[in-house]
Every structure is written in C-alpha cells, then in structure tokens.
PDB file of C-alpha atoms in Angstrom:
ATOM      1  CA  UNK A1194     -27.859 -72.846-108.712  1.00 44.00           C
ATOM      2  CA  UNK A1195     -26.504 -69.516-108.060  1.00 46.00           C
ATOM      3  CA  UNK A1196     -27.384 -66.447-110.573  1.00 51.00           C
ATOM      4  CA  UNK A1197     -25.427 -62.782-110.673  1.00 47.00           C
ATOM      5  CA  UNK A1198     -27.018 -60.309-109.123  1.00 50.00           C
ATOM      6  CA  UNK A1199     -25.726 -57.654-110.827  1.00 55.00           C
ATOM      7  CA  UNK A1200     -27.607 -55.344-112.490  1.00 66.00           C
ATOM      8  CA  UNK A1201     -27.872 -55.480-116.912  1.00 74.00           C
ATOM      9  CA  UNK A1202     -27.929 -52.302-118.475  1.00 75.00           C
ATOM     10  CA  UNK A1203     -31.579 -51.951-120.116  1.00 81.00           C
ATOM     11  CA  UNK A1204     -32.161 -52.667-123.664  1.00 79.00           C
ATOM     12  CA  UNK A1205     -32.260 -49.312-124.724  1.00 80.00           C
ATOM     13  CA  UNK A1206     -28.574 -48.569-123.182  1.00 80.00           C
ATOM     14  CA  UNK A1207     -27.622 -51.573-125.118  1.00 81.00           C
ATOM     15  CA  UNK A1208     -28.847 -50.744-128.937  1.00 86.00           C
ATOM     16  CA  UNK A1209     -27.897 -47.465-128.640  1.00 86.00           C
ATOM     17  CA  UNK A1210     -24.295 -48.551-127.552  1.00 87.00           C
ATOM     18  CA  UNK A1211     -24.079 -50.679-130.534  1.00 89.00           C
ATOM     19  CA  UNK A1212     -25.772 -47.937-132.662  1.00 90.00           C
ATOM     20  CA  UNK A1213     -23.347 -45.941-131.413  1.00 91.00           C
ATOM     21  CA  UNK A1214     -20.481 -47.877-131.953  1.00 91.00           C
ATOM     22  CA  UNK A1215     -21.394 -48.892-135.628  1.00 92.00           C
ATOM     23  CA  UNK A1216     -21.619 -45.416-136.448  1.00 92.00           C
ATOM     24  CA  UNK A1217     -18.388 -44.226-135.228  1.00 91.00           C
ATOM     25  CA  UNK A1218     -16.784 -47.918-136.708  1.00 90.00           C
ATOM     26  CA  UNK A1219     -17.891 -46.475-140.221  1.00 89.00           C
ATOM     27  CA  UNK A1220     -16.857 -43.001-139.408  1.00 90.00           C
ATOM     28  CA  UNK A1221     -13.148 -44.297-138.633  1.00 87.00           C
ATOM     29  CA  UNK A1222     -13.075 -46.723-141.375  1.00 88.00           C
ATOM     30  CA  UNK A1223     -14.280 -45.235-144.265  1.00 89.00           C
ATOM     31  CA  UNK A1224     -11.409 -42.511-145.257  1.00 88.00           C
ATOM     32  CA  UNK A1225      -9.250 -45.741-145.469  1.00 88.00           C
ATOM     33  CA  UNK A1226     -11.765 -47.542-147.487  1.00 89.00           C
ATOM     34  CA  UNK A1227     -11.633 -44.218-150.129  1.00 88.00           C
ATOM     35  CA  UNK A1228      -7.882 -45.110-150.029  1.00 89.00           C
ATOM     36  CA  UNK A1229      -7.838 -48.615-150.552  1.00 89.00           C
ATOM     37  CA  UNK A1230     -10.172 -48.084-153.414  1.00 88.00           C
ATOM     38  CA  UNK A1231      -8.914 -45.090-154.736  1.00 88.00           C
ATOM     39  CA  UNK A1232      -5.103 -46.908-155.027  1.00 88.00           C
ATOM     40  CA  UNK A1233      -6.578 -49.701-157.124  1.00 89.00           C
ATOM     41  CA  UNK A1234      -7.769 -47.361-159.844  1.00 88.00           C
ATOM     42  CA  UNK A1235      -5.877 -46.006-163.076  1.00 88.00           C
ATOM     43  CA  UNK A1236      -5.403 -42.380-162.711  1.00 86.00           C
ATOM     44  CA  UNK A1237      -8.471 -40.993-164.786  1.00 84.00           C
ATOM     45  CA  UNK A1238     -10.828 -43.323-162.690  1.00 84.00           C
ATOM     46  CA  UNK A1239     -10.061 -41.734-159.472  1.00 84.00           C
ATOM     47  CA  UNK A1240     -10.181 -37.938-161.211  1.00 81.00           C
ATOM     48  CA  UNK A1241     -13.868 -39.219-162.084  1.00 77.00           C
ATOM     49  CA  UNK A1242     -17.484 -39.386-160.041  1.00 80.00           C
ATOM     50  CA  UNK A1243     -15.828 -41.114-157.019  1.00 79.00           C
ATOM     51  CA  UNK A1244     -16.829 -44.884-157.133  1.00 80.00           C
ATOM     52  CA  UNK A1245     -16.676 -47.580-154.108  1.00 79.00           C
ATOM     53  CA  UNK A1246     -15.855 -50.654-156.475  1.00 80.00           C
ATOM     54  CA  UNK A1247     -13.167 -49.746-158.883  1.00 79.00           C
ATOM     55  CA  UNK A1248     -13.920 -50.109-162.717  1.00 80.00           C
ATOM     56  CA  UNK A1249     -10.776 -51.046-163.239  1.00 83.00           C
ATOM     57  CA  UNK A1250      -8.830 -52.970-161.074  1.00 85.00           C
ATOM     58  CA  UNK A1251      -5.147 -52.210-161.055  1.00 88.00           C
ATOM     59  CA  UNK A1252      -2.041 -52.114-158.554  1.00 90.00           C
ATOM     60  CA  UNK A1253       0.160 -50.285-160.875  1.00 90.00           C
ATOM     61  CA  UNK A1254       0.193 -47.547-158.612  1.00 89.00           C
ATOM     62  CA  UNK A1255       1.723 -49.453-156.139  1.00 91.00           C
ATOM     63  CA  UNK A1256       4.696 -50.288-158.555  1.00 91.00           C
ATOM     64  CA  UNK A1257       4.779 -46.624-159.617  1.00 90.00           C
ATOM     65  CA  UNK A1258       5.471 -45.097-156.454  1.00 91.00           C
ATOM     66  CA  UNK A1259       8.763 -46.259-156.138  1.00 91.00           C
ATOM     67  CA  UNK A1260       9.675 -44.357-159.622  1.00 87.00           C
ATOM     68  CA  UNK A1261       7.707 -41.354-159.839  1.00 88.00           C
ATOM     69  CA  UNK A1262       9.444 -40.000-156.460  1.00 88.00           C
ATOM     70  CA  UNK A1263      12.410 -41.707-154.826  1.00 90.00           C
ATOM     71  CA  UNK A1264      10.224 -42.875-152.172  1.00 89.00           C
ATOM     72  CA  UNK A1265      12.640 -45.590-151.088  1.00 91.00           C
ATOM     73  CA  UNK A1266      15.527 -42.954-150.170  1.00 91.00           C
ATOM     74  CA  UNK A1267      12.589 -41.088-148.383  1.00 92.00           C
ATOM     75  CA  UNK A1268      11.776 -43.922-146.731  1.00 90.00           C
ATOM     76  CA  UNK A1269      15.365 -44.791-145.452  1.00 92.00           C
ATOM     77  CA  UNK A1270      15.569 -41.534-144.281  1.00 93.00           C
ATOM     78  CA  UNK A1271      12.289 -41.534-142.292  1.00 92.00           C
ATOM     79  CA  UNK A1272      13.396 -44.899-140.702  1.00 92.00           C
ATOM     80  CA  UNK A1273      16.843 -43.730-139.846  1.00 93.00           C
ATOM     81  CA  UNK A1274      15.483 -40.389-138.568  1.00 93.00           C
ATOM     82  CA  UNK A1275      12.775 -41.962-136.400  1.00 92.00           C
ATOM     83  CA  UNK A1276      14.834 -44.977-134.954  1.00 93.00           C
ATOM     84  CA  UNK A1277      17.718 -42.565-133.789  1.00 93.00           C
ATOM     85  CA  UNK A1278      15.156 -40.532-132.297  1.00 93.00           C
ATOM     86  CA  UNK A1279      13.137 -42.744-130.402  1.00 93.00           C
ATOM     87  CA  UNK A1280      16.463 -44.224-129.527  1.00 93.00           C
ATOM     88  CA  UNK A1281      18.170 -41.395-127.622  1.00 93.00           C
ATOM     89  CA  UNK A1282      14.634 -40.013-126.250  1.00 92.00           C
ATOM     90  CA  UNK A1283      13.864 -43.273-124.017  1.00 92.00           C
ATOM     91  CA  UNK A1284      17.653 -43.238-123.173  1.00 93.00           C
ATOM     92  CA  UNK A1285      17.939 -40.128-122.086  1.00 92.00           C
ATOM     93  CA  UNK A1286      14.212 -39.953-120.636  1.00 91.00           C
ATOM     94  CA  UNK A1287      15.313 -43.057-118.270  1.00 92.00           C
ATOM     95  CA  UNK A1288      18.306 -41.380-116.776  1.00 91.00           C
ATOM     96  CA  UNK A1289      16.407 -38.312-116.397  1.00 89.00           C
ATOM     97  CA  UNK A1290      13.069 -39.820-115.305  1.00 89.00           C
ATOM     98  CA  UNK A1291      15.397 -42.077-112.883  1.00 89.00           C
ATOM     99  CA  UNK A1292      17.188 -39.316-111.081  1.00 88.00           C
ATOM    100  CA  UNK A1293      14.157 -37.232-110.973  1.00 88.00           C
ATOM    101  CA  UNK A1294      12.031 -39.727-109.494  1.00 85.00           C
ATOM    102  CA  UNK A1295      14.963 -41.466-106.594  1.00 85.00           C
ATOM    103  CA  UNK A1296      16.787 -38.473-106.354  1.00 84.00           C
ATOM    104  CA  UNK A1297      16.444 -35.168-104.058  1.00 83.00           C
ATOM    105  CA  UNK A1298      18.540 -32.480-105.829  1.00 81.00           C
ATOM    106  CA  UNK A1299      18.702 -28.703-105.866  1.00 84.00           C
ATOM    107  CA  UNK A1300      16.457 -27.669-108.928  1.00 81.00           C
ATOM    108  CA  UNK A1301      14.229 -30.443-109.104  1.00 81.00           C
ATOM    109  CA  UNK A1302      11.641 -28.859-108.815  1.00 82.00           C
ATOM    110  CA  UNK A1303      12.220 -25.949-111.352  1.00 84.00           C
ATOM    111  CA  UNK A1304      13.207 -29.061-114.094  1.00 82.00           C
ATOM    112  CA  UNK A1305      10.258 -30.747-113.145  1.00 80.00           C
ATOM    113  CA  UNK A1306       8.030 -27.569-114.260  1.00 81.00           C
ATOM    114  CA  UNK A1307      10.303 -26.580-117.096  1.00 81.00           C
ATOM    115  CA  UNK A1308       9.780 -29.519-118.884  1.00 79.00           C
ATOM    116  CA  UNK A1309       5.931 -29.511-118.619  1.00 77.00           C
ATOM    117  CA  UNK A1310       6.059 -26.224-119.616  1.00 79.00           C
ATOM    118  CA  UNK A1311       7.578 -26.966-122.792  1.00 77.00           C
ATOM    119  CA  UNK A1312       3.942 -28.403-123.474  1.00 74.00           C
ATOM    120  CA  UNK A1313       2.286 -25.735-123.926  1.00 78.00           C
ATOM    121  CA  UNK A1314       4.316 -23.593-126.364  1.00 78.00           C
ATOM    122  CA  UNK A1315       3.473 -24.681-129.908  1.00 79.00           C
ATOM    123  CA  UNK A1316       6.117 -26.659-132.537  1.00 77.00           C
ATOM    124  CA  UNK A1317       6.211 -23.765-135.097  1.00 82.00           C
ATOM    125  CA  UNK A1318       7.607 -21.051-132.478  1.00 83.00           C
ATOM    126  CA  UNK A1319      10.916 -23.264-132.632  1.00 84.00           C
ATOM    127  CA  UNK A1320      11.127 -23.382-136.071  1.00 86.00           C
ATOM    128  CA  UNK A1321      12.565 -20.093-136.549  1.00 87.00           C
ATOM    129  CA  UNK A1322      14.906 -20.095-133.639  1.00 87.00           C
ATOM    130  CA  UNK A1323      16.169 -23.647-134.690  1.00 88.00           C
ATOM    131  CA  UNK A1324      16.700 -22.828-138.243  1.00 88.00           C
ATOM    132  CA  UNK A1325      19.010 -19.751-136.598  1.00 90.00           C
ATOM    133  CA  UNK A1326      20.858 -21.804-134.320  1.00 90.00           C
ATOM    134  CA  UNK A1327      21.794 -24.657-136.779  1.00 89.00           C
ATOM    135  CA  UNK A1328      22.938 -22.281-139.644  1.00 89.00           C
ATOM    136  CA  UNK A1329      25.058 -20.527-137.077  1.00 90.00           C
ATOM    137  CA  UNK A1330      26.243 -23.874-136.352  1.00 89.00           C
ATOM    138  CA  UNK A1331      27.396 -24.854-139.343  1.00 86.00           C
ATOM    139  CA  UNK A1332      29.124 -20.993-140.287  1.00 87.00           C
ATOM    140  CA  UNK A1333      30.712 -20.997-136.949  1.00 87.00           C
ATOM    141  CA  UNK A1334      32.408 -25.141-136.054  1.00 87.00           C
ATOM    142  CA  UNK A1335      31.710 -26.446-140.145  1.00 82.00           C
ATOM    143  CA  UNK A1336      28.863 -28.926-138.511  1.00 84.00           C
ATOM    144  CA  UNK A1337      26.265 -28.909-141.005  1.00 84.00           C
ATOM    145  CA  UNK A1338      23.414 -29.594-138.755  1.00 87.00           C
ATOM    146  CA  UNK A1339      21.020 -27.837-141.190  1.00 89.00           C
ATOM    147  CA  UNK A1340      19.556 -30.169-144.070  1.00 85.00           C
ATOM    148  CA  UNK A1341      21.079 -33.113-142.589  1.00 88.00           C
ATOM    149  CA  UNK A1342      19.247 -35.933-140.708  1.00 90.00           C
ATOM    150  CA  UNK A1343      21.281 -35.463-137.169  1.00 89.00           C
ATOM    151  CA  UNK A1344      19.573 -31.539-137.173  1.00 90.00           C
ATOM    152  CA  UNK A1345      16.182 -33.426-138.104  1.00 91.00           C
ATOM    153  CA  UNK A1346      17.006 -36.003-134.764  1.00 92.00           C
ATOM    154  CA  UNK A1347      18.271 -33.282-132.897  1.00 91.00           C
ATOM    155  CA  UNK A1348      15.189 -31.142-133.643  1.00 90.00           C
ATOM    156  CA  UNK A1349      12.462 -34.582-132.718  1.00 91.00           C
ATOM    157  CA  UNK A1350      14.368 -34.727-129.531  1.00 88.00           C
ATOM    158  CA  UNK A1351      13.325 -31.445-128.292  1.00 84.00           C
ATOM    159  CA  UNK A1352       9.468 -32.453-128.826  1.00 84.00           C
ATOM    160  CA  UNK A1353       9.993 -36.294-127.433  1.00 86.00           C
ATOM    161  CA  UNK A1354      11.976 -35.614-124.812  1.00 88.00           C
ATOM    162  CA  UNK A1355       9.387 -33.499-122.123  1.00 87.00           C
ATOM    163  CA  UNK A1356       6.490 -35.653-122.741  1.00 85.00           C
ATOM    164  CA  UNK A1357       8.821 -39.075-122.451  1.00 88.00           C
ATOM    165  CA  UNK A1358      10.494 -37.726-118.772  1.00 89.00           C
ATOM    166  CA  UNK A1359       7.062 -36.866-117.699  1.00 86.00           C
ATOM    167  CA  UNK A1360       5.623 -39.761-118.312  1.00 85.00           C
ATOM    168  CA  UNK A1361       8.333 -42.141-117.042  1.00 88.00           C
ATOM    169  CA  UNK A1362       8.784 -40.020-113.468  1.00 87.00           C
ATOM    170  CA  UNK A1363       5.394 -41.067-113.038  1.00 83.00           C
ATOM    171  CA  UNK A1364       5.383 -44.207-113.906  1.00 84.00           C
ATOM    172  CA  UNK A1365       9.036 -44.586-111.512  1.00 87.00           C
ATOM    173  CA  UNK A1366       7.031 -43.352-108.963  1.00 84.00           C
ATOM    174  CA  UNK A1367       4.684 -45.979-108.778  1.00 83.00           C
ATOM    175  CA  UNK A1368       7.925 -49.008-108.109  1.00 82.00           C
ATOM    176  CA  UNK A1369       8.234 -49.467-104.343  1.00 83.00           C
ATOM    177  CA  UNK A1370      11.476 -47.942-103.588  1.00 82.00           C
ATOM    178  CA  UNK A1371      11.864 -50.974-101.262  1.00 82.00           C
ATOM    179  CA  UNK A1372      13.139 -52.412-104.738  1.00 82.00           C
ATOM    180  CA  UNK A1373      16.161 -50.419-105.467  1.00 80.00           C
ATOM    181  CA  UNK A1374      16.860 -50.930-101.098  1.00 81.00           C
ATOM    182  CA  UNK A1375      16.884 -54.704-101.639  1.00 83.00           C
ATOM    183  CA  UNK A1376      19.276 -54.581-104.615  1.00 81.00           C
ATOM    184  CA  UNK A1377      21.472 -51.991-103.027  1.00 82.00           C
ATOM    185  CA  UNK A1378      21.621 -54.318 -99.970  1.00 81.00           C
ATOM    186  CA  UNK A1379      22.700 -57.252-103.088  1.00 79.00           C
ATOM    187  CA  UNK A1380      25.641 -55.003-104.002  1.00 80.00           C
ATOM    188  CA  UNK A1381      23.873 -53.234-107.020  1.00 80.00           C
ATOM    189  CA  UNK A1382      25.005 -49.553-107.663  1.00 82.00           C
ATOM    190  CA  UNK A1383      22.178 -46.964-109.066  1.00 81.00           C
ATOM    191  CA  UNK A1384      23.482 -47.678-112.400  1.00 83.00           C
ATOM    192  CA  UNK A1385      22.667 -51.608-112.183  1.00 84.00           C
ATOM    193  CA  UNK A1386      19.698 -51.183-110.078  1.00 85.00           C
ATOM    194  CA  UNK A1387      18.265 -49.032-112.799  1.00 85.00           C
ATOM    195  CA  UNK A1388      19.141 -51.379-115.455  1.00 83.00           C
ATOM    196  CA  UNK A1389      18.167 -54.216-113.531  1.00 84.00           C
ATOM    197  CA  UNK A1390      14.982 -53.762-111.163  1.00 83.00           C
ATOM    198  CA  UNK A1391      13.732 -50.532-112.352  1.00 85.00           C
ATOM    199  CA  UNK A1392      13.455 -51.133-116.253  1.00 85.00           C
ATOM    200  CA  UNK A1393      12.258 -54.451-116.456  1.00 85.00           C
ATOM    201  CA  UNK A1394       9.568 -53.161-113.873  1.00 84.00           C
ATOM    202  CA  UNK A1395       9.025 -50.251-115.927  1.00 84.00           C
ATOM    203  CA  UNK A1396       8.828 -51.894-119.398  1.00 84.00           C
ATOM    204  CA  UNK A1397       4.824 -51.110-120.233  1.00 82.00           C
ATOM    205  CA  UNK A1398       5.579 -47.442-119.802  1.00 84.00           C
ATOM    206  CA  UNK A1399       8.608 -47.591-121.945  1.00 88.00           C
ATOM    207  CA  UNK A1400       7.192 -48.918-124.732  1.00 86.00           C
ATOM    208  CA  UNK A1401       4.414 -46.340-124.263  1.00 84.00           C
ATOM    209  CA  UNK A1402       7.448 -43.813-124.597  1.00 87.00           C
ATOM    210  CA  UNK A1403       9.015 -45.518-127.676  1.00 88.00           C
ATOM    211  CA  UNK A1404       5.553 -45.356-129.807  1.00 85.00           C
ATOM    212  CA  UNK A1405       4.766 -41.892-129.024  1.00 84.00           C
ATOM    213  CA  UNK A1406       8.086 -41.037-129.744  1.00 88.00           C
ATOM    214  CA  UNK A1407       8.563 -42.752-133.121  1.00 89.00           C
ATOM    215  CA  UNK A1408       5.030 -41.549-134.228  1.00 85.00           C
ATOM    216  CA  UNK A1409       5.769 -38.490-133.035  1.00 85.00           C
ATOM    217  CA  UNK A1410       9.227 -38.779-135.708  1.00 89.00           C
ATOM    218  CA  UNK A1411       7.589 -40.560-138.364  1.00 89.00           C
ATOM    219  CA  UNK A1412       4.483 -38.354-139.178  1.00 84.00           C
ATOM    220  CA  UNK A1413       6.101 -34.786-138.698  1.00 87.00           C
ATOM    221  CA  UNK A1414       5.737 -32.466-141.258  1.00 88.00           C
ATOM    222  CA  UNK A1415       7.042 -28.899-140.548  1.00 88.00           C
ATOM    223  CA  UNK A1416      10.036 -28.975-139.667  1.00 90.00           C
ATOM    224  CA  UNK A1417      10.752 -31.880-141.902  1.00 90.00           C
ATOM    225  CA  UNK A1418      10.318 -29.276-145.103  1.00 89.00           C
ATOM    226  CA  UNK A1419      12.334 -26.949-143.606  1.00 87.00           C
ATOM    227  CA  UNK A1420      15.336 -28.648-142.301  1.00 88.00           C
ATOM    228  CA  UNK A1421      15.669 -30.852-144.861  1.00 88.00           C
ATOM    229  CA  UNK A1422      17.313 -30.928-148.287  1.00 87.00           C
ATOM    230  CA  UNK A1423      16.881 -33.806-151.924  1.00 85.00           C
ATOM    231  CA  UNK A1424      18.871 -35.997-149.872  1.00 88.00           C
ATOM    232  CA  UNK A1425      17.858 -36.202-146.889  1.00 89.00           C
ATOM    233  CA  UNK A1426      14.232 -35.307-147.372  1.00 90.00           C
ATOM    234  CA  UNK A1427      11.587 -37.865-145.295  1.00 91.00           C
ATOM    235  CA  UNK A1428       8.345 -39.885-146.511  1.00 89.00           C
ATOM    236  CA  UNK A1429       6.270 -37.061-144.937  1.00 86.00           C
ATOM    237  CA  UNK A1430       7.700 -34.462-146.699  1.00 88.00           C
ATOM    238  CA  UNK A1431       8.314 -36.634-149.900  1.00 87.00           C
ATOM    239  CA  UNK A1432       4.767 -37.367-150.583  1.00 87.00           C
ATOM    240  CA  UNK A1433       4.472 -33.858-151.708  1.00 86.00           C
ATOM    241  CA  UNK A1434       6.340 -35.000-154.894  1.00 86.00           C
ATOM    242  CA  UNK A1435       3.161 -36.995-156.593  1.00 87.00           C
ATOM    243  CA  UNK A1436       1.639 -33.506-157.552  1.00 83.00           C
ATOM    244  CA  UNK A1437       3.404 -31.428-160.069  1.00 79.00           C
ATOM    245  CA  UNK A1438       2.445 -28.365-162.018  1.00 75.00           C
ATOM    246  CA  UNK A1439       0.617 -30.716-164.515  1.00 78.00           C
ATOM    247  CA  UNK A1440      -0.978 -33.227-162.953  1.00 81.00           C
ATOM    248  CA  UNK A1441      -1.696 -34.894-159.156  1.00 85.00           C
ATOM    249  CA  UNK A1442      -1.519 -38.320-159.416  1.00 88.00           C
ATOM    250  CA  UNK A1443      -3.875 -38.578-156.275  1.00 88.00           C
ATOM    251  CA  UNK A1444      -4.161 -42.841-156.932  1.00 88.00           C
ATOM    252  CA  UNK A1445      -0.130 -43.108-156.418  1.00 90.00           C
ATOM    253  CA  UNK A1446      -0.357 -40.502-153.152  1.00 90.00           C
ATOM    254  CA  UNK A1447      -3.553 -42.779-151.862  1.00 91.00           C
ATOM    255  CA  UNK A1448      -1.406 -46.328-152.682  1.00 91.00           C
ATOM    256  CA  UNK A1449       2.072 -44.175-151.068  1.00 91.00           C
ATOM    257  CA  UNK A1450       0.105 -43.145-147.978  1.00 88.00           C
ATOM    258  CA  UNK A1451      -1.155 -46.893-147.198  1.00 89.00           C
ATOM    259  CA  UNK A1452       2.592 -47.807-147.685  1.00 89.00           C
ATOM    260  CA  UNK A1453       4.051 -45.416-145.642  1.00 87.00           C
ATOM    261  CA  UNK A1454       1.079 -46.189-142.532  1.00 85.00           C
ATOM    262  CA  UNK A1455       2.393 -50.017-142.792  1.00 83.00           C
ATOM    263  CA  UNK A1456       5.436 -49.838-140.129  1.00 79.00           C
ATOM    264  CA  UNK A1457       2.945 -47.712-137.669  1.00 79.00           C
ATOM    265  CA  UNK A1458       0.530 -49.656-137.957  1.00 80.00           C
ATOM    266  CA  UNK A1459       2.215 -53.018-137.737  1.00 79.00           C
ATOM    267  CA  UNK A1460       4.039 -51.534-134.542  1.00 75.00           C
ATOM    268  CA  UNK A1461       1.307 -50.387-132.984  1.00 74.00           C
ATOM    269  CA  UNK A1462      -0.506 -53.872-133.121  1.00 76.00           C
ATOM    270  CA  UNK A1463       2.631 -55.954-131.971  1.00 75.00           C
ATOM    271  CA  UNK A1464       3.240 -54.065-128.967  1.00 69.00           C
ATOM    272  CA  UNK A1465      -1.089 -52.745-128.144  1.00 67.00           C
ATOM    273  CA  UNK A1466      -0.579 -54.852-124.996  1.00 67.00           C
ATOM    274  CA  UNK A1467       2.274 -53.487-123.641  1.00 62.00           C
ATOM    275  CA  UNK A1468       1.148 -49.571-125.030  1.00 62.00           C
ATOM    276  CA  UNK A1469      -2.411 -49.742-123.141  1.00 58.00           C
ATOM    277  CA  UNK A1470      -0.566 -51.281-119.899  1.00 56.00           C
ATOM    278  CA  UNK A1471       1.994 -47.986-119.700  1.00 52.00           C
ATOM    279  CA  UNK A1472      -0.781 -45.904-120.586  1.00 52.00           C
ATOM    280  CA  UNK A1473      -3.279 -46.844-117.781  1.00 52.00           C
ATOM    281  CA  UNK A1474      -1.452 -49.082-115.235  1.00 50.00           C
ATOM    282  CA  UNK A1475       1.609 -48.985-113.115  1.00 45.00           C
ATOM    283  CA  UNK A1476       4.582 -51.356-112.718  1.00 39.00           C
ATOM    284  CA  UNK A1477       4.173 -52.657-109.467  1.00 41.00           C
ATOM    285  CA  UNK A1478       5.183 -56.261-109.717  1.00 41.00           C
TER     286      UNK A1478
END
C-alpha cells in the first residue's frame, strides 16, 4: 500500500493555527453577538450593566422599527438606489472594459491611468464639487438632481465605475482572443461576440463587479446625508433617526442594523462561489 509522502506541518504549526483561528472566529463574531442580544432586550435592559443572556426576552424592537422611523421608505430607497447603480456600473464597465481590453485606440492609455487614478483621491473631495454641480443643475435645465435618488445613482457611479473597468479589463484579458476570431469567422459582430462569448466567459468577474458595487451603494454614508432629502433619504442615513434629543433607543438601532445587513448578507452567500472565482481566477474556459 502506497502512503503520501508529503510532508505534515508539525504539531505546534497545527494548535497554533487553530488557536489562531478560534481567536480571530470570536473576534469577528462577537460585535454581532452584542447585537443579537442587545435587540432582544426592552430598552432599559440594554442602557444597563451589559448582559450576554437577556433578562428579558423580547422582539418588540423588531416590530418597532418600522414605526419609530419610516424605515420601510428608507429601505425602498436604498434598494432602488443600489439596484440602479450596480445596474448601469457593470453595463457600462463591460462596454468600457470590452473596448479597452480588444481595442487599440488613441488615448487608451491615458483612460487606462485616469481611471486608476481616480483611486487614490478620497470620496469627501467630491462632495463639495458634486453638491455645486447638481444645484447648478437644477437652477440652470429645472433637473433636480440634488435630493433626489438619480443625483444619489449618479453620484455611486462615479465611485463604482473605476474600480469595476479595472477589474473587468483584466479579467478580458485573460479570454483567448482566439474566441472573439472564431465567432467573428461564425458571422458574430463585436456587439454579439461580447454578449455571447465574452460575458458568459467572464461571468465570475462580473458578479465580483456587481457585489462590490451594490455594497459599495448600500452602506454609503456621506454623501447619502448630503444629497438627500425626507423623501428620498436611505437606510444608512435613516438609522440616524432612532436617537433623538431625549433618548437613543440603541435596542431598535441594534434590531434595525441586523435588518438592514439581511440582503448583503444573503447576497453575498448565494453568489460566494462565483465572488471568490472573479476575485482570484480567470475565465479561461
């Protein structure tokens, strides 16, 4: 009978890996256990010495969410907001990405290093300029842009965008270009070769795209409390509204903030496969 020759990793490596592990398990887990716990408690309970095991076991503050702040309209906003953005950032990002990546054009270059330089600049030096531009917008064609939620997609687009063409020249790059030959030699135009060899190829860096992009949407804060008004105000901004001048009702924010992490979460976990493969593997198939 044959054995494996290859070498184990002494014991040592092995207990401190779990150690190790364990440690930073707990470490990750435990501010949502103090949410979880803290959103089962009646308000005075959770202003109390901070206790693991609720006293009192309640979900009331997962009924009065919805009434103490018109999370719902927040939340329909959010959705709306983050959809439309994700939407238009992969569509645009595959044209771009495309023609960047098959194409040899006058400028490529200089787009190519524009848009990683938009990187490095911080969000908050656009807030000002944005906020300038939209108003002057809406004085000069009657487009209200500001405090609307097509400013708000607008605005995610400029911090999707770079990151989402980067990401997919690269990951065009790695499809044999023998592909888009064959299918031109079929009869199949850029336009259908794109939509028909090159995406399907390229659907584990897409997806990649899509998450980041809708994450990126979702959790923004900033510019969310600036160009945004009662209406069209989003769940990140909105969760500001559980603490008034009287009281902070810090068991309805912990109970909100597990409610708004459910569509992130529950995305990220039906589409982990496909995220991990566009972050770490090309589409060479």
């Amino acid at each position: 009978m044959l054995r494996s020759t290859g070498l184990r990793p002494p014991a040592s490596f092995r207990w401190a890996r779990r150690v190790f592990l364990t440690l930073l398990t707990a470490f990750t887990l435990t501010p949502v256990l103090v949410m979880v716990s803290s959103s089962l408690k009646p308000l005075r309970d959770v202003q109390g010495p901070f206790r693991w095991i609720p006293t009192e076991l309640t979900f009331r503050p997962y009924l009065d969410i919805w009434s103490t702040v018109p999370l719902a309209d927040y939340f329909v906003n959010s959705l709306i907001v983050s959809v439309s953005a994700t939407v238009l950032s992969v569509l645009i990002a595959i044209l771009s990405a495309y023609a960047v990546s098959r194409y040899r054009f006058r400028g490529r270059k200089l787009f190519t290093v524009t848009v990683l330089s938009t990187q490095m600049f911080p969000g908050i030096l656009f807030l000002l300029p944005l906020f300038l531009i939209f108003v002057n917008i809406g004085n000069t064609t009657g487009v209200a842009l500001y405090g609307s939620r097509g400013g708000l997609i607008l605005t995610y687009l400029t911090f999707s965008l770079p990151f989402s063409i980067w990401m997919l020249v690269g990951y065009f790059d790695s499809i044999p270009r023998d592909l888009d030959e064959a299918a031109a030699v079929d009869g199949c135009g850029p336009l259908r070769t794109l939509l028909r060899i090159v995406v399907p190829a390229a659907t584990p860096g897409i997806v990649a795209v899509s998450v980041y992009a809708f994450m990126t949407a979702w959790g923004e804060v900033l510019f969310a409390s600036v160009m945004t008004n009662d209406t069209t105000r989003t769940l990140s901004v909105g969760l500001q509204g559980y603490a008034t001048q009287n009281d902070v009702y810090w068991n309805q924010v912990m109970a909100a903030s597990l409610v708004v992490s459910v569509p992130v979460v529950a995305g990220f976990l039906l589409l982990q496969r496909h995220l991990v493969a566009g972050l770490t593997a090309g589409a060479v198939k």
